XYZ file of C-alpha atoms in Angstrom:
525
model
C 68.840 17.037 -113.638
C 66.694 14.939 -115.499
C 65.791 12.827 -113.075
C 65.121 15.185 -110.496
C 62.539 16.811 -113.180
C 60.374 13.658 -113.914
C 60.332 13.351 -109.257
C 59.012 16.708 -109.925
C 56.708 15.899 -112.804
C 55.417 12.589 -110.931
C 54.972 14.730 -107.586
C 53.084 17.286 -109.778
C 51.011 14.449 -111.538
C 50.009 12.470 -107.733
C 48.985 15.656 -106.037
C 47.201 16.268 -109.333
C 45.260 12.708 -109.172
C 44.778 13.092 -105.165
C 43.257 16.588 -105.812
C 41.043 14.706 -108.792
C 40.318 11.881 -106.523
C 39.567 13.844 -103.429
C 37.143 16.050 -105.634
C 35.243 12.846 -106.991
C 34.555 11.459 -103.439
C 33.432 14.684 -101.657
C 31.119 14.693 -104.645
C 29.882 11.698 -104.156
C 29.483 12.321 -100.578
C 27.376 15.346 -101.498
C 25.431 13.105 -103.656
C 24.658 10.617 -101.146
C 24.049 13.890 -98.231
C 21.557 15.161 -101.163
C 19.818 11.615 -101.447
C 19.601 11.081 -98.215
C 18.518 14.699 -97.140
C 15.593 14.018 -99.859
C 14.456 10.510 -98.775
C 14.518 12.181 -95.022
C 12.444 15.176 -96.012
C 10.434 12.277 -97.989
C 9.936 10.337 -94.794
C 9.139 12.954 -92.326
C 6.630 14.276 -94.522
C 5.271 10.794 -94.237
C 5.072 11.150 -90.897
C 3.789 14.530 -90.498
C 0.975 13.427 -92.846
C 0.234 10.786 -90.340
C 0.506 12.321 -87.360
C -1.673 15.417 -88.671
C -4.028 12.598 -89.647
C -3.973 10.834 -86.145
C -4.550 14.362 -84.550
C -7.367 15.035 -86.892
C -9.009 11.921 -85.919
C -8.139 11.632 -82.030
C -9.763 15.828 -81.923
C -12.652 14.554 -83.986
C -13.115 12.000 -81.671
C -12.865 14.208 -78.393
C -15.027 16.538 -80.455
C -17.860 14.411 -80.918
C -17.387 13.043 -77.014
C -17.652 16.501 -75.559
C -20.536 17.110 -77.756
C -22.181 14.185 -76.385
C -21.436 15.019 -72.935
C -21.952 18.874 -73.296
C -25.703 17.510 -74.876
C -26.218 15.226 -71.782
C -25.601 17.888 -69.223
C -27.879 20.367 -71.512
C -30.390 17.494 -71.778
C -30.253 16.914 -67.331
C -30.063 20.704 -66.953
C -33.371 21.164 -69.070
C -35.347 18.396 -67.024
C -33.794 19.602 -64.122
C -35.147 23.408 -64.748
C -38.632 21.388 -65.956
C -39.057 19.861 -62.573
C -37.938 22.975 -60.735
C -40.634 25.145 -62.161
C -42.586 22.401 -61.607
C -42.136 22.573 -57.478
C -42.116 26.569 -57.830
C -45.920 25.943 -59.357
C -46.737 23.692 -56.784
C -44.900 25.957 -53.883
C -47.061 29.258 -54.932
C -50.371 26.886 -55.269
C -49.497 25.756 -51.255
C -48.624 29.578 -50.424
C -52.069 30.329 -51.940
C -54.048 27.616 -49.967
C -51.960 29.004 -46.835
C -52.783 32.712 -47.314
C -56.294 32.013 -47.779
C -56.618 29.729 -44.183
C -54.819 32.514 -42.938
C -57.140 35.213 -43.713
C -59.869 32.760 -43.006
C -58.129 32.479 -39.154
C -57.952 35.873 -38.644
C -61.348 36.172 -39.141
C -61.779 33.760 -37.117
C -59.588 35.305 -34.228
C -61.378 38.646 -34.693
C -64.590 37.155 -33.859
C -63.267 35.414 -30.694
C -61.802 38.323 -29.522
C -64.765 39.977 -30.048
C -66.512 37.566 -28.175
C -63.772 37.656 -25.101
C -64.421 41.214 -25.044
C -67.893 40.484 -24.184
C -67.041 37.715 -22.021
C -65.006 40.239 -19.895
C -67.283 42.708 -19.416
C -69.741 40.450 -18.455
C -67.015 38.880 -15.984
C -66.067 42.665 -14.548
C -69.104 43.260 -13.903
C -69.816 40.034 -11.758
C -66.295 40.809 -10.000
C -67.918 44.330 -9.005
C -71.337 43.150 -7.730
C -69.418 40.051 -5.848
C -66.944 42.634 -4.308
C -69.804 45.182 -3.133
C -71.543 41.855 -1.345
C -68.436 41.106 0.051
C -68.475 44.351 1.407
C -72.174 44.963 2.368
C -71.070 41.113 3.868
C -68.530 42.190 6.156
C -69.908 45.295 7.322
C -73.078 43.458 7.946
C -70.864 41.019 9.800
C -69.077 43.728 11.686
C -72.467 44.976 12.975
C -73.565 41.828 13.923
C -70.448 40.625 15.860
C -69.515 43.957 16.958
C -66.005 43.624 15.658
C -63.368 44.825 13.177
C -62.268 42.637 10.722
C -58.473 43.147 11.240
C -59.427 42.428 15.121
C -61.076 38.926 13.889
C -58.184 38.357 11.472
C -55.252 38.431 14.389
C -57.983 36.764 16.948
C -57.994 33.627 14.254
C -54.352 34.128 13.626
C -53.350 34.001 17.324
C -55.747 30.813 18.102
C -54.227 29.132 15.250
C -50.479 30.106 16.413
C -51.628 28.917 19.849
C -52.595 25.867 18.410
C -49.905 25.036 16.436
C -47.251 25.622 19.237
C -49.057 23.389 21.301
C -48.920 20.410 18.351
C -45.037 21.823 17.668
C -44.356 20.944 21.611
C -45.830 17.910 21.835
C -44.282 16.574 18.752
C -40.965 17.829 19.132
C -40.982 16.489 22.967
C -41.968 13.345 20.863
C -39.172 13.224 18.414
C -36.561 13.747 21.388
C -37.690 10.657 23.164
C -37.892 8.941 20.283
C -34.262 10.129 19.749
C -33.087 9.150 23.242
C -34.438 6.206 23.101
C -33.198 4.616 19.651
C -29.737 6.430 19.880
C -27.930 3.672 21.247
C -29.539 1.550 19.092
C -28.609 3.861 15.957
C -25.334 4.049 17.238
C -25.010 0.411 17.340
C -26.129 -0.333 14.116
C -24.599 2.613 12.386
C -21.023 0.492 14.074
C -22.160 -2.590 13.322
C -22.863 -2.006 9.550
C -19.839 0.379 8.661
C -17.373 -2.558 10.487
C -18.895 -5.490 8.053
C -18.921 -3.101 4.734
C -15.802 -1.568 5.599
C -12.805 -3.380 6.345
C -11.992 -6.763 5.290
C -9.696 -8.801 7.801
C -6.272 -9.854 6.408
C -3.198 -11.743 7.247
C -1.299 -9.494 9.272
C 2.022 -8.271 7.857
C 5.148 -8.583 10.559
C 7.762 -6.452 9.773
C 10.943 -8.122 9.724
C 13.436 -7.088 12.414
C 15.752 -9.572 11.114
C 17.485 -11.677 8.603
C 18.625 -15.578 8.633
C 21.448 -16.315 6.432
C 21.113 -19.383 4.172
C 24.812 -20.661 5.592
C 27.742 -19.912 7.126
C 29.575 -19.180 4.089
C 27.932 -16.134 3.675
C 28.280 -15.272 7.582
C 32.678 -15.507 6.850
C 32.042 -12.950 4.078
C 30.241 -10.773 6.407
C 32.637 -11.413 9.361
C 35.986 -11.558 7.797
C 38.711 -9.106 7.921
C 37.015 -7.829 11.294
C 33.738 -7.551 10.255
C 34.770 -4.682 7.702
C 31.389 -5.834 5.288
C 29.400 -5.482 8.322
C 30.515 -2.412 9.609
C 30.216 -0.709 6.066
C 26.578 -1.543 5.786
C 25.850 -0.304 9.558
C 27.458 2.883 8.582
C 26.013 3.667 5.042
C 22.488 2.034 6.595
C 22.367 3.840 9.804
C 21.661 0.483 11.270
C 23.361 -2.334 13.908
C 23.532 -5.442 12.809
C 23.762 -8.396 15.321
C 24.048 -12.185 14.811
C 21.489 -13.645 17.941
C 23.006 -16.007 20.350
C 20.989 -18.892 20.454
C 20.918 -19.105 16.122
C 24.397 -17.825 14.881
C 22.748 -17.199 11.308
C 20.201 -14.864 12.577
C 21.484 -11.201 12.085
C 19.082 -9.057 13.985
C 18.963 -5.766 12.049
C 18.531 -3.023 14.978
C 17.625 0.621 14.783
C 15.005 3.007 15.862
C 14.180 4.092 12.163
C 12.081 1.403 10.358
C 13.056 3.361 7.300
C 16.893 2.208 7.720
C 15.966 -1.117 9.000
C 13.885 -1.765 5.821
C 16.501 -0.513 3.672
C 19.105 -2.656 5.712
C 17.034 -5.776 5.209
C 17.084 -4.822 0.967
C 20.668 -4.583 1.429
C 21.543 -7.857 2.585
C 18.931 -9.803 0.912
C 20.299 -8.747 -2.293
C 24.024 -9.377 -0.942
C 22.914 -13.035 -0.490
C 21.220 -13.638 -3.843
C 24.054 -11.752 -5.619
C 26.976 -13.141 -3.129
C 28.887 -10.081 -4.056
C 30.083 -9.229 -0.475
C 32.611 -6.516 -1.136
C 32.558 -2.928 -0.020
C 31.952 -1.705 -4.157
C 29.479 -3.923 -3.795
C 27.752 -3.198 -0.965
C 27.664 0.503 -1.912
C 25.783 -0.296 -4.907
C 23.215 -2.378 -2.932
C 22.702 0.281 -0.711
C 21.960 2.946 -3.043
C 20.122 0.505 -5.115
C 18.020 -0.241 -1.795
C 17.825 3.183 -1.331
C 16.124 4.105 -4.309
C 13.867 1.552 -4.573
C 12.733 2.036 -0.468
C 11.935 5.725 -1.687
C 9.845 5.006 -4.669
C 8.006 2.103 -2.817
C 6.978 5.186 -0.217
C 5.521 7.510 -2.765
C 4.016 3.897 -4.620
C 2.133 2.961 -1.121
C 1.189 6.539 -0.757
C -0.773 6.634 -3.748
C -1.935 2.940 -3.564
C -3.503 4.115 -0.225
C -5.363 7.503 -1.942
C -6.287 5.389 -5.190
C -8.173 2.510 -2.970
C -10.316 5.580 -0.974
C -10.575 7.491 -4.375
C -9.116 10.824 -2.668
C -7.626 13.162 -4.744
C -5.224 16.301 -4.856
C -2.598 15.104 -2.420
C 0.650 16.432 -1.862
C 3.030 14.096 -3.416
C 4.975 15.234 -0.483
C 2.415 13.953 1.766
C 1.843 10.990 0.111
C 5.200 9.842 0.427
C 5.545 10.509 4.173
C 2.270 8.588 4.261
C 4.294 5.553 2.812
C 6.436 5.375 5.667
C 3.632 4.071 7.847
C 3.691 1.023 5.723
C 6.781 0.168 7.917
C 5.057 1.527 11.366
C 3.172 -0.608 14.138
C 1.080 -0.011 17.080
C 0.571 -2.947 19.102
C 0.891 -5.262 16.435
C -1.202 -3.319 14.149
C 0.865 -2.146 10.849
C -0.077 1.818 10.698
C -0.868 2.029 7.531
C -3.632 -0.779 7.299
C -5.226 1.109 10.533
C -5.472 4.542 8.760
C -6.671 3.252 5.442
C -9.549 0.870 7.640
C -10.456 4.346 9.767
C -10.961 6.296 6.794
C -13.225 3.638 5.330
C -14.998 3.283 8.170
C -15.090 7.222 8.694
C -16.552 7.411 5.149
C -19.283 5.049 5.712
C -20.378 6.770 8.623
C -20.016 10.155 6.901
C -22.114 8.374 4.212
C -25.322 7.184 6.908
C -25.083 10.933 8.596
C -25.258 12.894 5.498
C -21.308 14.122 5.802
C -18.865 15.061 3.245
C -17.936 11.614 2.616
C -14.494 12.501 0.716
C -13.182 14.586 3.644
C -14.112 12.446 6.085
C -11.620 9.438 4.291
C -8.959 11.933 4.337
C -9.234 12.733 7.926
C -9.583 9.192 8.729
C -6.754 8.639 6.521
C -4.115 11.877 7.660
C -5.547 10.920 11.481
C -2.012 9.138 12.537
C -0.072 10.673 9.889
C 2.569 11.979 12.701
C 3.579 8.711 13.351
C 5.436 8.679 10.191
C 8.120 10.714 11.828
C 7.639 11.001 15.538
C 11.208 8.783 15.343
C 12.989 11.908 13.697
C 11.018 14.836 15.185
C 10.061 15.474 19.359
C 6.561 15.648 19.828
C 3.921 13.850 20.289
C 2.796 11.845 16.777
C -0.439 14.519 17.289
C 1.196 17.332 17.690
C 3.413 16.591 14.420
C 0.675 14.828 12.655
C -1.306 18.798 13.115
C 2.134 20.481 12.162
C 2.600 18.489 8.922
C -1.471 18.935 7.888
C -1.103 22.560 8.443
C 2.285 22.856 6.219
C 0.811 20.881 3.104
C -2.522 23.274 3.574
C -4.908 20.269 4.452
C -8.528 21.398 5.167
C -9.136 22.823 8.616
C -11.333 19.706 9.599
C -8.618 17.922 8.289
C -6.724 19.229 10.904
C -8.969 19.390 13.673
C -9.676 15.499 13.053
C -5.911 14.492 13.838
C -5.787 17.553 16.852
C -8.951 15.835 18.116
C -8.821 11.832 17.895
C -7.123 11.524 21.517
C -9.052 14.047 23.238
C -6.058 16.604 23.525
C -8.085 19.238 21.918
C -11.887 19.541 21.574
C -13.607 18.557 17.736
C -14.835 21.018 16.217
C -17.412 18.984 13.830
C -18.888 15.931 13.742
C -16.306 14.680 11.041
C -13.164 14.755 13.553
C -15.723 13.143 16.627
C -16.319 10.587 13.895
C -13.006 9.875 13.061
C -12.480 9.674 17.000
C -14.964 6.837 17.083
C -13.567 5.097 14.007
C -10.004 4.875 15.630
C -11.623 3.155 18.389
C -13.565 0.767 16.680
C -10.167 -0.037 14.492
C -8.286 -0.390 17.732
C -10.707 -2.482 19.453
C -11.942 -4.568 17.386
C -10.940 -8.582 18.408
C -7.701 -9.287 16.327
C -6.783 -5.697 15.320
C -3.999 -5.070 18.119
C -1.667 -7.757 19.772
C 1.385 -7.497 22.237
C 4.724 -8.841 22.507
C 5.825 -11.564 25.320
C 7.430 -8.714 26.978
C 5.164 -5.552 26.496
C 2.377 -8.467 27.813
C 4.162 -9.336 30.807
C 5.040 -6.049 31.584
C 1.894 -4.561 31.483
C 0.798 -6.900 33.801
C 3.416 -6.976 35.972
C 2.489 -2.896 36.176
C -1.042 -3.597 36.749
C -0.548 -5.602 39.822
C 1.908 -3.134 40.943
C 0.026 -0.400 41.068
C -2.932 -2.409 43.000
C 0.169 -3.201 45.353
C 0.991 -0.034 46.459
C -2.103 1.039 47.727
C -2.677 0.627 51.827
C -5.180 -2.089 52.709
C -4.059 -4.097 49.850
C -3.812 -7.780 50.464
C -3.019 -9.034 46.869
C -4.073 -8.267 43.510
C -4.393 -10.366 40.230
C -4.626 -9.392 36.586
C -6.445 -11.578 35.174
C -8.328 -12.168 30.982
C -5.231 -11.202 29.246
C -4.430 -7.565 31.638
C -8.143 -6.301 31.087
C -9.460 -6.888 34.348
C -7.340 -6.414 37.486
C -8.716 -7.912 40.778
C -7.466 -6.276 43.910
C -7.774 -8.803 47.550
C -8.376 -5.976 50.618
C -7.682 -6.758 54.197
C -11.367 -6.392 55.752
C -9.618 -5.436 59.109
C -8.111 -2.398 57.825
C -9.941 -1.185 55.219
C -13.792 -0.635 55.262
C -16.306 -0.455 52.424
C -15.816 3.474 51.873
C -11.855 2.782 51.825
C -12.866 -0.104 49.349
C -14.678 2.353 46.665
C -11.505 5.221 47.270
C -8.811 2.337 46.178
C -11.068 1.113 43.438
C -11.140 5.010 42.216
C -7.297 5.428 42.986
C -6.450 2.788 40.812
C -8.567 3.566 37.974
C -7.168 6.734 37.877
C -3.154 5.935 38.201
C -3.603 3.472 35.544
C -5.405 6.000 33.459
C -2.514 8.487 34.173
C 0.648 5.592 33.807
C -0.511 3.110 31.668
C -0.712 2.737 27.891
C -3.399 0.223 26.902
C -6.024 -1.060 24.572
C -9.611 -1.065 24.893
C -10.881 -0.895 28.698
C -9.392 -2.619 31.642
C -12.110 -3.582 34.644
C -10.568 -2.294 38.107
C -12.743 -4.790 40.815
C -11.786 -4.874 45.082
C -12.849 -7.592 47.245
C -13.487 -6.801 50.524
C -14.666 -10.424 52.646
C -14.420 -10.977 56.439
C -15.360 -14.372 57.533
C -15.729 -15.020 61.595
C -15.486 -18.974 62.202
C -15.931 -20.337 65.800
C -16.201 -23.734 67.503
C -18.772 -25.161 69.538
C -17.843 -28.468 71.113
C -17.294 -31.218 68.209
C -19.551 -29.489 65.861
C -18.265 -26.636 63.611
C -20.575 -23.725 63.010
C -18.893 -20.985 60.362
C -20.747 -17.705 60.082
C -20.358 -15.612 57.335
């Protein structure tokens, strides 16, 4: 029991000193909070003082700039308003000097028109005397000549219309002779000049018909499994391809459209640089081909319209245009011909005082059916008018490509000189040139014709088919029969022929009577 009372007192005595101990430090805690609260307070009103000091100073200092500046701009202000009354002084001094010339002016103007005034009356009254001599003049005249004076105005009037007809008629009957007799030579010149500024003479460009394989591996590829390569291009081309006889590499690319035979050619150039003969592969050429064939149309259509500087085209148009890139006439690429007529066209246009733009359309639309006489019946005028008329080309337009063979009569002297510029394009040496065949055949047609008629001994065509020389049998034809078969020839090979240029038609008709006369010969002729 006793020992459980001192635990008890002990307990009682350590909570005792804890609660003592505790006590002492939270009061020295406070303590040091109180110190440290009073050396803060100390410190910030340190820095208050200083700050409020540095404030002080720094609004002193903006103070005393502002005052400065505001002084400066008061200062500038005040010289400023010193100068401006300065000009308003000098401004009402120059208004002063200005009013006072003024007034002085008007005086001035007061007496002139005062003076005018004068001047005028003086004048109206010279105006009335002259006009009442006038008068007394012409009636004095009258008397004297026994005539009116409207009958002496329309007797001078009529002498002097007289006159002038007779100068009128003998200078226009001038001007036409002058006119007949220079034409030709106009005309000549006028041809002469627009062929050396107009077209330029270039390399001619063939279009391929065919295609020679580098080697005969690429012929197997072609050939192999039954020609199946070569049957899938000639289907997805539209095309027949043929290897020639006397060169087994030479694949002859056949078809009527030079569309399909250009993109043919595409097709198996790229096969050979790619070597990718398989049927995946050729249907990718082709369409590749394709596509590119198709933009290089529309690209040569407006190539062609940029290089005559014609505008407002029918992209349409322009593209069908393109396909005469791949179109001949004798030898002559299509194209080339209608861009060299329309600069010729224009150039004439140009000398006559023409419409110079349309007349390089016309030139250029002129063989425009040619483009698709291949997929369309008709003649390549007919469709070349049908096309014109369907992309709303201008009537001369029109009438130019209706006109430029004669089928239909021109309508203006742009479409007659297209005519003439399609001639001179033709004809010119080295614009046009013929096959073996077509040459041989011609020919061969010329003579035949000559042939057929009666009295015909033998014929020749001679200088390349433009002059055909017909023999006649003097005993049964005479000279009028000669002149009939010259005219019946000219006009079946007018009628059956194609050509260029002109072809000479000549008959010889020559009877010779030789006899002999012991051992001397004597021929008469």
């Amino acid at each position: 029991m006793a020992q459980t009372s001192i635990l008890l007192l002990l307990g009682l005595i350590s909570v005792v000193c804890g609660i003592i101990f505790d006590k002492r430090q939270i009061n020295q805690k406070i303590k040091k909070s109180k110190q440290a609260a009073k050396n803060y307070l100390v410190q910030n009103d340190k820095d208050v003082k200083k700050q409020c000091s540095t404030l002080i100073h720094e609004s002193k200092q903006e103070t005393e700039k502002y005052r400065l500046s505001t002084q400066e701009d008061i200062d500038y202000q005040a010289k400023e308003n010193d100068n401006r009354q300065q000009r308003i002084e000098q401004r009402e001094r120059y208004l002063s000097q200005t009013k006072k010339r003024l007034m002085d002016y008007s005086e001035y103007l007061k007496e002139q028109e005062t003076a005018n005034d004068n001047v005028q009356q003086e004048l109206d009254n010279l105006k009335n005397e002259a006009e009442s001599l006038l008068s007394q003049r012409a009636s004095l005249l009258e008397n004297q000549s026994q005539t009116s004076k409207s009958e002496a105005r329309e007797s001078i009037i009529n002498a002097a219309k007289n006159e002038l007809s007779r100068e009128k008629d003998v200078e226009v009957r001038y001007q036409n002779e002058e006119i007949r007799a220079n034409a030709k030579k106009i005309a000549n010149d006028l041809i002469i000049d627009s062929i050396q500024r107009g077209p330029k003479d270039e390399p001619r460009n063939h279009i391929d018909k065919s295609i020679l394989l580098p080697n005969g591996d690429i012929k197997l590829k072609l050939i192999m499994h039954d020609e199946q390569c070569l049957r899938i291009i000639e289907s997805l081309t539209g095309t027949d391809l043929i290897f020639d006889e006397r060169d087994p590499l030479l694949l002859q690319i056949a078809t009527h459209d030079p569309i399909r035979r250009e993109i043919a050619r595409n097709v198996l150039e790229k096969l050979i640089i790619s070597r990718q003969i398989t049927p995946n592969g050729i249907e990718k050429q082709v369409s590749i081909s394709t596509q590119d064939v198709h933009n290089e149309l529309r690209a040569v259509g407006e190539h062609a319209a940029r290089i005559l500087n014609l505008k407002h085209i029918n992209p349409d148009l322009l593209k069908i245009l393109g396909k005469l890139k791949f179109r001949t006439s004798y030898g002559q690429n299509v194209l080339s011909h209608s861009i060299e007529v329309a600069q010729i066209s224009g150039i004439l246009a140009s000398e006559l005082g023409l419409n110079v733009s349309l007349a390089r359309r016309a030139g250029l639309f002129h063989d425009i059916g040619k483009a698709i006489d291949h997929e369309i019946d008709g003649t390549h005028v007919e469709l070349g008018v049908d096309l014109t008329t369907a992309f709303n080309e201008d009537a001369v337009v029109i009438n130019a490509i209706a006109s430029h063979h004669g089928d239909v009569e021109p309508t203006n002297l742009i479409s007659k000189l297209v005519a003439t510029a399609d001639a001179i394009s033709g004809a010119r040496p080295g614009a046009r040139s013929e096959s073996v065949e077509e040459y041989v055949n011609r020919l061969k047609s010329l003579e035949h014709i000559a042939n057929e008629q009666s009295g015909v001994k033998e014929s020749y065509a001679i200088q390349a088919g433009r002059e055909i020389r017909i023999i006649l049998n003097p005993e049964l034809v005479d000279d009028n029969q000669s002149k009939k078969i010259t005219n019946d020839v000219k006009n079946r090979i007018e009628s059956e022929l194609v050509y260029p240029g002109k072809i000479k038609v000549t008959t010889i008709r020559k009877l010779r009577a030789v006899q002999y006369v012991g051992k001397r010969k004597k021929i008469a002729k």
